[in-house]
Amino acid sequence: MQAGAASFSTGILATHALAADDVSAMDRERMRSVAAFTAETLSTDHPMAFGADIVSTATGERLMRAVNRVGPDHDPSAHAETLTIRLACANLGSGSLKGYTLYTTCEPCAMCMACALWSGLDRLVFGATIADAGRFVSQISIPAKEVAGRTDLHCVVAGPVEREVCVKLFTDPRMQKVFAMWKKH
């Protein structure tokens, strides 16, 4: 499979966040897996540090995975999280991802977190923080837990998980060249 392609196999409310103790060994394994999948793009014409994976919360079976395709698709909304959510919903023939968890190599921006909330995901687990990403590329620096805390929609947000593994995607020299090009545009 080509790297970057999708793969099938009122008021402020309390923040829905997992404590570090509530992150499981399976969460760490899945984060390493999506980071490895995303790292495959570093050897392609479209290196990417942002990848996402949606799995069944109950069984862990993968529904969809994809990487950011903003550049190749000429679509500023084609972030890894929104793209994976779109593809997963299309695959299910439903706008709801209730019963699923999203793993993403980076804490989602406000747009992606809103999409996760609207899709009804049970959980969202992130690797690198939005502040980590902001060291290399422009970000809307509103933490995902803050976005989740300002709605009556429920989605548990956990992270960072395997942060060092995910930050390596951003610090890879091939990705650094891409970030430098992005800053020129």
Short mmCIF file of C-alpha atoms in Angstrom, two decimals:
data_model
loop_
_atom_site.label_atom_id
_atom_site.label_comp_id
_atom_site.label_asym_id
_atom_site.label_seq_id
_atom_site.Cartn_x
_atom_site.Cartn_y
_atom_site.Cartn_z
CA MET A 1 0.00 0.00 0.00
CA GLN A 2 1.22 3.50 -0.82
CA ALA A 3 2.22 5.47 2.25
CA GLY A 4 -0.35 8.11 3.05
CA ALA A 5 -3.22 6.07 1.66
CA ALA A 6 -6.10 5.16 3.90
CA SER A 7 -6.14 1.66 5.29
CA PHE A 8 -9.19 -0.39 6.22
CA SER A 9 -8.40 -3.46 8.38
CA THR A 10 -24.04 26.75 27.33
CA GLY A 11 -21.22 26.61 29.85
CA ILE A 12 -17.84 25.23 30.42
CA LEU A 13 -18.20 21.62 31.45
CA ALA A 14 -15.69 19.44 33.26
CA THR A 15 -12.83 18.27 31.06
CA HIS A 16 -13.14 14.60 30.13
CA ALA A 17 -9.54 13.50 30.46
CA LEU A 18 -7.87 10.31 31.54
CA ALA A 19 -5.25 10.39 34.22
CA ALA A 20 -1.87 8.98 33.21
CA ASP A 21 -2.72 5.83 35.20
CA ASP A 22 -5.79 5.29 32.96
CA VAL A 23 -3.68 4.96 29.80
CA SER A 24 -3.26 1.27 29.09
CA ALA A 25 -0.42 -0.76 27.67
CA MET A 26 -2.69 -1.30 24.64
CA ASP A 27 -2.97 2.49 24.21
CA ARG A 28 0.81 2.73 24.15
CA GLU A 29 1.08 -0.15 21.67
CA ARG A 30 -1.52 1.38 19.36
CA MET A 31 0.22 4.75 19.51
CA ARG A 32 3.53 3.15 18.54
CA SER A 33 1.72 1.42 15.67
CA VAL A 34 0.21 4.61 14.24
CA ALA A 35 3.57 6.37 14.66
CA ALA A 36 5.29 3.56 12.72
CA PHE A 37 2.63 3.77 9.99
CA THR A 38 3.10 7.54 9.79
CA ALA A 39 6.90 7.18 9.73
CA GLU A 40 6.56 5.15 6.51
CA THR A 41 5.70 8.43 4.75
CA LEU A 42 9.10 9.89 5.60
CA SER A 43 10.60 7.93 2.69
CA THR A 44 8.00 9.16 0.18
CA ASP A 45 7.46 12.31 -1.86
CA HIS A 46 5.01 13.51 0.82
CA PRO A 47 6.62 13.02 4.26
CA MET A 48 4.19 13.56 7.10
CA ALA A 49 4.35 13.71 10.90
CA PHE A 50 0.59 13.64 11.43
CA GLY A 51 -1.15 10.25 11.34
CA ALA A 52 -4.33 8.82 12.83
CA ASP A 53 -5.92 5.45 13.49
CA ILE A 54 -9.53 4.60 14.44
CA VAL A 55 -10.19 1.35 16.28
CA SER A 56 -13.15 -0.29 17.95
CA THR A 57 -13.10 0.70 21.62
CA ALA A 58 -14.39 -2.74 22.61
CA THR A 59 -12.30 -5.04 20.41
CA GLY A 60 -9.37 -2.95 19.21
CA GLU A 61 -10.12 -3.90 15.60
CA ARG A 62 -8.86 -1.23 13.21
CA LEU A 63 -11.50 0.56 11.16
CA MET A 64 -9.35 3.15 9.36
CA ARG A 65 -5.98 4.85 9.33
CA ALA A 66 -4.61 7.74 7.31
CA VAL A 67 -2.10 10.57 7.38
CA ASN A 68 -2.42 14.30 6.76
CA ARG A 69 -3.05 15.00 3.06
CA VAL A 70 -3.40 18.79 3.06
CA GLY A 71 -0.65 19.24 0.44
CA PRO A 72 -1.36 16.35 -1.92
CA ASP A 73 -5.13 16.94 -1.84
CA HIS A 74 -4.94 20.78 -1.84
CA ASP A 75 -7.41 20.67 1.04
CA PRO A 76 -6.66 22.66 4.21
CA SER A 77 -9.12 20.49 6.15
CA ALA A 78 -7.46 17.17 5.20
CA HIS A 79 -5.71 16.84 8.56
CA ALA A 80 -5.01 13.24 9.58
CA GLU A 81 -7.79 13.21 12.17
CA THR A 82 -10.54 14.73 9.99
CA LEU A 83 -9.55 12.61 7.00
CA THR A 84 -9.55 9.41 9.05
CA ILE A 85 -12.93 10.33 10.58
CA ARG A 86 -14.42 11.07 7.13
CA LEU A 87 -13.14 7.80 5.69
CA ALA A 88 -14.29 5.79 8.72
CA CYS A 89 -17.79 7.30 8.59
CA ALA A 90 -18.01 6.62 4.84
CA ASN A 91 -16.89 3.03 5.44
CA LEU A 92 -19.60 2.56 8.09
CA GLY A 93 -22.24 4.47 6.13
CA SER A 94 -22.89 6.55 9.25
CA GLY A 95 -21.99 9.92 10.70
CA SER A 96 -21.47 8.33 14.10
CA LEU A 97 -18.28 6.78 15.45
CA LYS A 98 -19.80 5.86 18.81
CA GLY A 99 -17.93 2.78 19.98
CA TYR A 100 -14.60 3.87 18.47
CA THR A 101 -11.34 5.42 19.65
CA LEU A 102 -9.08 7.73 17.63
CA TYR A 103 -5.31 7.51 18.08
CA THR A 104 -3.34 10.39 16.62
CA THR A 105 0.37 11.17 16.55
CA CYS A 106 -0.30 14.75 17.62
CA GLU A 107 -2.84 16.43 19.83
CA PRO A 108 -5.61 17.59 17.51
CA CYS A 109 -6.13 21.22 16.59
CA ALA A 110 -9.48 22.83 17.44
CA MET A 111 -10.94 21.86 14.02
CA CYS A 112 -9.96 18.22 14.40
CA MET A 113 -11.10 18.01 18.01
CA ALA A 114 -14.47 19.49 17.04
CA CYS A 115 -14.78 16.87 14.30
CA ALA A 116 -13.95 14.14 16.83
CA LEU A 117 -16.65 15.47 19.16
CA TRP A 118 -19.29 15.79 16.42
CA SER A 119 -18.55 12.25 15.24
CA GLY A 120 -19.31 10.82 18.68
CA LEU A 121 -15.97 9.08 19.26
CA ASP A 122 -15.69 7.47 22.70
CA ARG A 123 -12.05 8.40 23.19
CA LEU A 124 -9.20 10.30 21.60
CA VAL A 125 -5.61 9.40 22.49
CA PHE A 126 -2.77 11.64 21.28
CA GLY A 127 1.01 11.37 21.16
CA ALA A 128 2.89 14.66 20.74
CA THR A 129 1.29 17.75 22.24
CA ILE A 130 0.04 20.69 20.22
CA ALA A 131 2.87 22.71 21.83
CA ASP A 132 5.38 20.13 20.50
CA ALA A 133 4.01 20.57 16.98
CA GLY A 134 3.99 24.34 17.40
CA ARG A 135 7.79 24.27 17.72
CA PHE A 136 7.95 23.22 14.06
CA VAL A 137 4.79 24.35 12.27
CA SER A 138 1.98 26.87 12.83
CA GLN A 139 -0.77 25.65 15.12
CA ILE A 140 -4.04 26.84 16.60
CA SER A 141 -2.81 26.39 20.14
CA ILE A 142 -5.98 25.46 21.98
CA PRO A 143 -5.48 22.18 23.84
CA ALA A 144 -7.83 19.35 22.87
CA LYS A 145 -8.91 18.88 26.48
CA GLU A 146 -9.99 22.54 26.57
CA VAL A 147 -12.10 22.12 23.41
CA ALA A 148 -13.65 18.92 24.84
CA GLY A 149 -14.37 20.71 28.10
CA ARG A 150 -16.46 23.41 26.41
CA THR A 151 -19.25 21.19 25.11
CA ASP A 152 -21.95 18.82 26.22
CA LEU A 153 -20.62 16.27 23.70
CA HIS A 154 -18.60 13.58 25.43
CA CYS A 155 -15.23 12.28 24.30
CA VAL A 156 -12.50 11.19 26.70
CA VAL A 157 -9.20 12.84 25.78
CA ALA A 158 -5.99 11.10 26.87
CA GLY A 159 -2.44 12.12 26.25
CA PRO A 160 0.31 12.58 25.72
CA VAL A 161 0.99 8.87 25.13
CA GLU A 162 4.34 7.73 23.66
CA ARG A 163 5.15 11.42 23.24
CA GLU A 164 8.86 10.87 22.53
CA VAL A 165 8.09 8.37 19.75
CA CYS A 166 5.71 10.83 18.10
CA VAL A 167 7.95 13.88 18.52
CA LYS A 168 10.63 11.99 16.56
CA LEU A 169 8.35 12.24 13.53
CA PHE A 170 8.58 16.04 13.79
CA THR A 171 12.34 16.14 14.35
CA ASP A 172 13.23 13.79 11.50
CA PRO A 173 15.42 15.75 9.02
CA ARG A 174 13.13 14.83 6.10
CA MET A 175 10.15 16.29 7.96
CA GLN A 176 12.17 19.36 8.92
CA LYS A 177 12.71 20.07 5.19
CA VAL A 178 8.96 19.89 4.62
CA PHE A 179 8.27 22.24 7.54
CA ALA A 180 10.77 24.71 6.08
CA MET A 181 8.90 24.62 2.75
CA TRP A 182 5.56 25.14 4.51
CA LYS A 183 6.90 28.26 6.20
CA LYS A 184 7.70 29.75 2.78
CA HIS A 185 4.09 29.50 1.63
#
